[in-house]
XYZ file of N, CA and C in Angstrom:
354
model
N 93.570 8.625 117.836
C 92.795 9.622 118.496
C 93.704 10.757 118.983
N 94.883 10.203 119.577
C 95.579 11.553 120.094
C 96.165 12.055 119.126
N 96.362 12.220 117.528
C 96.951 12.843 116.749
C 95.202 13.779 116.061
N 94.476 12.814 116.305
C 93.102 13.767 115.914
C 92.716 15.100 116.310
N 93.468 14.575 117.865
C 93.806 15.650 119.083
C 94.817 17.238 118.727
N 95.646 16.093 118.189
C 97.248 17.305 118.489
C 96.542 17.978 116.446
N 96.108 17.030 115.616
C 95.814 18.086 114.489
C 94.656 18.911 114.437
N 93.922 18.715 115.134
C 92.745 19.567 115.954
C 93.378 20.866 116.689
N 94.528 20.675 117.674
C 94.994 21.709 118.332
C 95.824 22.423 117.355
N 96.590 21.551 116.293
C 97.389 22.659 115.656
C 96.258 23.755 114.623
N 95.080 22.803 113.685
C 94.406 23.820 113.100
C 94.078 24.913 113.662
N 93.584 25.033 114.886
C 92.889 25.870 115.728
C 94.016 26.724 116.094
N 95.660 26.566 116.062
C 96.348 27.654 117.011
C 96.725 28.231 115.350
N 96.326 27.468 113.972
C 96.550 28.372 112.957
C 95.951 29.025 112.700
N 94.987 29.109 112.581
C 93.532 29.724 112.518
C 93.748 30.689 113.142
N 93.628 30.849 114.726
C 94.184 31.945 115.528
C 95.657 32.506 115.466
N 96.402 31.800 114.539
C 97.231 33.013 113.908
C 97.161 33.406 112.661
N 96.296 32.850 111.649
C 95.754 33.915 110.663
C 94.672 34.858 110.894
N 93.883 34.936 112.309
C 93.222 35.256 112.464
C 93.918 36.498 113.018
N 95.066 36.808 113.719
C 96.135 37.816 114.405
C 96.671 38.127 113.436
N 97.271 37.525 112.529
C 97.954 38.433 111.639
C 97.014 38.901 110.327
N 95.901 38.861 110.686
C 94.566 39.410 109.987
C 93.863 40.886 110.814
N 94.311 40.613 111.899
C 93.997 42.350 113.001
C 94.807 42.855 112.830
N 96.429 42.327 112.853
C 97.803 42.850 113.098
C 97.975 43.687 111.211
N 97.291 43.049 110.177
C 97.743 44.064 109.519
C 96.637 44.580 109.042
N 95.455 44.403 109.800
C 94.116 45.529 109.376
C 94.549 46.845 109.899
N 95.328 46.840 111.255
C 95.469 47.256 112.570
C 96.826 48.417 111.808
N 97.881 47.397 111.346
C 98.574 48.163 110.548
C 98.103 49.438 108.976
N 97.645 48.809 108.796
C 97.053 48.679 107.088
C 96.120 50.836 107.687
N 95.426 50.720 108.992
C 94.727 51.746 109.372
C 95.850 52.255 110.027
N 96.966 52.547 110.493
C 97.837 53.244 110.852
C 98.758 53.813 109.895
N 98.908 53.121 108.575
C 99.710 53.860 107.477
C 98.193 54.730 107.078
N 97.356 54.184 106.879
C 96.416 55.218 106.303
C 96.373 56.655 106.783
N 96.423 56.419 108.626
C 96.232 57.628 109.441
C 97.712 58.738 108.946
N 98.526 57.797 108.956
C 100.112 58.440 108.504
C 100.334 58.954 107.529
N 99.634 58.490 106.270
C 99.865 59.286 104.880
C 98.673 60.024 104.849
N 97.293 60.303 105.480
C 96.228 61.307 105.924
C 97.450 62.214 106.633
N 98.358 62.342 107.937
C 98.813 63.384 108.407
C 99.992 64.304 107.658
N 100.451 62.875 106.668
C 101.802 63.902 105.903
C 101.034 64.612 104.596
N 100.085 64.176 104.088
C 98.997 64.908 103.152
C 98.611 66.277 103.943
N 97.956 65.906 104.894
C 97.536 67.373 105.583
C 98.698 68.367 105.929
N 99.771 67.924 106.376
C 101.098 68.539 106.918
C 101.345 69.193 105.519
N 101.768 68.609 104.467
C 102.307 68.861 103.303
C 101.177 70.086 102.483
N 100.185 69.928 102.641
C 98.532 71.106 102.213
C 98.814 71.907 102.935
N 99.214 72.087 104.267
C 99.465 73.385 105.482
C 100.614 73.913 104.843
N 102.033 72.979 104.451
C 103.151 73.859 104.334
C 102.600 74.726 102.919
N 101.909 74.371 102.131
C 102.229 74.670 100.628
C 100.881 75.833 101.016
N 99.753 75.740 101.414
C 98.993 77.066 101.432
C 99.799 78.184 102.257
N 100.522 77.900 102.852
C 101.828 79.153 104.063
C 101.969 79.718 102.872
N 103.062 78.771 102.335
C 103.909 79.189 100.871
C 103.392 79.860 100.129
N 101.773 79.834 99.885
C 101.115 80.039 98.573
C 100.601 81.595 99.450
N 100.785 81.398 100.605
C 100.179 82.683 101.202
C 101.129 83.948 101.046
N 102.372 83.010 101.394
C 103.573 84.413 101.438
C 104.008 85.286 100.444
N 104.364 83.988 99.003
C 103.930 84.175 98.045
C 103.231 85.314 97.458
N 101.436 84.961 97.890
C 101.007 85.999 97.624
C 101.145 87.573 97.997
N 101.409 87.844 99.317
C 101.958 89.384 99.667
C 102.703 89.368 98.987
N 104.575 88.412 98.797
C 105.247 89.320 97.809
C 104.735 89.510 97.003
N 103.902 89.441 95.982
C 103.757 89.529 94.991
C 102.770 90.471 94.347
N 101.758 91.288 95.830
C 101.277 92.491 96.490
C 102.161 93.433 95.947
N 103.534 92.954 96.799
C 104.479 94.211 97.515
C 105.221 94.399 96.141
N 105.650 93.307 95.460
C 106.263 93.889 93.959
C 105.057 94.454 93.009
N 103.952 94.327 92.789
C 102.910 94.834 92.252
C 102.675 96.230 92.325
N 102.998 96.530 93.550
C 103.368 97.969 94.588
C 104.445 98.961 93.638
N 105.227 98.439 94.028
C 106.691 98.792 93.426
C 106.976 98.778 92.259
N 106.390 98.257 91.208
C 106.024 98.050 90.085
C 105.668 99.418 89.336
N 104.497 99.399 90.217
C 103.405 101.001 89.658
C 104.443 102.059 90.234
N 104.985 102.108 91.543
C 105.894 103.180 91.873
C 106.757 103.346 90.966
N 107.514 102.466 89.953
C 108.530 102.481 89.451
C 108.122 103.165 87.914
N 106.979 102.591 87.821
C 106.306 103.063 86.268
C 106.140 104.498 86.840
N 105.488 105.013 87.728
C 105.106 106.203 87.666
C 106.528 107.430 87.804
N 107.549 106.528 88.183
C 108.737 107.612 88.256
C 109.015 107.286 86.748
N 108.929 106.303 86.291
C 109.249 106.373 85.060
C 108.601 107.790 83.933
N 107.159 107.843 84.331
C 106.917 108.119 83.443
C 107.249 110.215 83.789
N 107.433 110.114 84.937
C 107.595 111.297 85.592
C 108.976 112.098 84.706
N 110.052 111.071 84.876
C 111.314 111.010 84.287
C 110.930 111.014 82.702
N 110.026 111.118 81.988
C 109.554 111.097 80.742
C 109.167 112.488 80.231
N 108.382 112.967 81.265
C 108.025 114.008 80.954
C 108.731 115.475 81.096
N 110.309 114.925 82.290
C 110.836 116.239 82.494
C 111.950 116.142 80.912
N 111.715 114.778 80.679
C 113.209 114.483 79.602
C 112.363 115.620 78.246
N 110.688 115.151 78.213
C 110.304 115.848 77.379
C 110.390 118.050 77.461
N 110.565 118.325 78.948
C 110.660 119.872 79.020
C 112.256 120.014 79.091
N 112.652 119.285 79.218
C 114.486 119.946 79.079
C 114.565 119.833 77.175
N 113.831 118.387 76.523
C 114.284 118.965 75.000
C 113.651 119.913 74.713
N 112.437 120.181 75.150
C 111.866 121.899 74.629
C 112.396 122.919 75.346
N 112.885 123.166 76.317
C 113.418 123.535 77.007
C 115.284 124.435 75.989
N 115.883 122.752 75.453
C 117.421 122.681 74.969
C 116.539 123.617 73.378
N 115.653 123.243 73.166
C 115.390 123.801 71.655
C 115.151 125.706 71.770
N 114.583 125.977 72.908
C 114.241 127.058 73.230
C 115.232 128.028 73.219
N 116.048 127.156 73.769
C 117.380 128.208 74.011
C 118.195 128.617 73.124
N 118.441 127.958 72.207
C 118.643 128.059 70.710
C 118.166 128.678 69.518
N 116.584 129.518 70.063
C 116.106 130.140 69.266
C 116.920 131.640 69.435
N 116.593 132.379 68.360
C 117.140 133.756 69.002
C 116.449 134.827 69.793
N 114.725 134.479 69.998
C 114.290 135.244 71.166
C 114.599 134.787 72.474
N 115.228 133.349 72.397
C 115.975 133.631 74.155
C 116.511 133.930 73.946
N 118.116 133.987 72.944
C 119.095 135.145 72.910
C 118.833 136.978 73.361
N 117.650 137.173 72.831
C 116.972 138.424 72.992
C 117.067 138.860 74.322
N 115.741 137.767 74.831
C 115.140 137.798 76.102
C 116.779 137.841 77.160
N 117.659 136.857 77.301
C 119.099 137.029 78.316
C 119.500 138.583 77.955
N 119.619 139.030 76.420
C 120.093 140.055 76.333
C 119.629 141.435 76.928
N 118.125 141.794 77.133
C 117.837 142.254 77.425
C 117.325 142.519 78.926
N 117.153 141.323 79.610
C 116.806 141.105 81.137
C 118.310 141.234 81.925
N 119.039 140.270 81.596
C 120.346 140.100 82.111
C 121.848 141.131 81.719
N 121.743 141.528 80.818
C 122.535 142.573 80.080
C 122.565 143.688 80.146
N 120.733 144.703 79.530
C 120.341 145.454 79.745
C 120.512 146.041 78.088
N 120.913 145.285 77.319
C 121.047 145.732 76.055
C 119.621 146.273 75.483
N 119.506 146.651 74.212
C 118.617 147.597 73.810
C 118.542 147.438 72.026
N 117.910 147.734 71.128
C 118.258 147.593 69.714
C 118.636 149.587 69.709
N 119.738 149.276 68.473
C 119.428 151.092 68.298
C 118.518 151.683 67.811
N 118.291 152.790 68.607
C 116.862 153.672 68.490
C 115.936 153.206 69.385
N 115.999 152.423 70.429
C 114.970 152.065 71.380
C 115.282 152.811 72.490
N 114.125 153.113 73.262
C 114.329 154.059 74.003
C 113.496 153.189 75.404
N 114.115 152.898 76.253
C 113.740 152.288 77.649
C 113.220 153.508 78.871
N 111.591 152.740 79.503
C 111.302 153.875 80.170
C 111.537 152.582 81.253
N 111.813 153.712 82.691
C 111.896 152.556 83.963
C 110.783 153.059 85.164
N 109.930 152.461 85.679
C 109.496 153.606 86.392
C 109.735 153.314 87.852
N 110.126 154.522 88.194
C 110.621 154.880 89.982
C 109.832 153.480 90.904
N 110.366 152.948 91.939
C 109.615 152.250 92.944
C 110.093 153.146 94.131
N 108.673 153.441 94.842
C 109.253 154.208 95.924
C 109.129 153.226 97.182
């Protein structure tokens, strides 16, 4: 009878410790859950920042981009009046034109009228 006793008391203090280490790792088991829920959320916060900052640079070079094209193309168009410009000068009516504005030259037999400014 008294071992009916003492294996009676031991089932029962096992029981009540599978029954504890049945809370102890439900208990656990919901605290890693809560923990990899906060480094998930932590880790979604850092990466939308990122994805935010990200996005302005990428505004601000978009920006700079078009500024850069538009000097480009600015720089295109003076490259295009200096070669008409270099060809011009090379003809012989700008030779003419310096000769006659800047010089004061004349062909022979031309006769220059000036008129008075008062």
């Amino acid at each position: 009878m008294k071992y009916v006793y003492a294996l009676k008391y031991f089932l029962r203090n096992v029981k009540r410790k599978i029954d504890s280490d049945y809370k102890l790792r439900k208990r656990l088991n919901r605290i890693k859950l809560v923990g990899t829920i906060v480094v998930v959320v932590v880790i979604c916060v850092m990466l939308n920042y990122k994805k935010l900052s990200l996005q302005k640079e990428q505004v601000a070079c978009e920006k700079r981009l078009a500024m850069i094209k538009e000097d480009y193309e600015e720089e295109e168009e003076r490259i295009e009046d200096i070669k008409e410009y270099r060809a011009y000068v090379q003809t012989k009516q700008y030779a003419e034109e310096v000769a006659r504005e800047k010089l004061g030259l004349v062909y022979p037999g031309e006769i220059i009228f000036e008129v008075e400014k008062n």
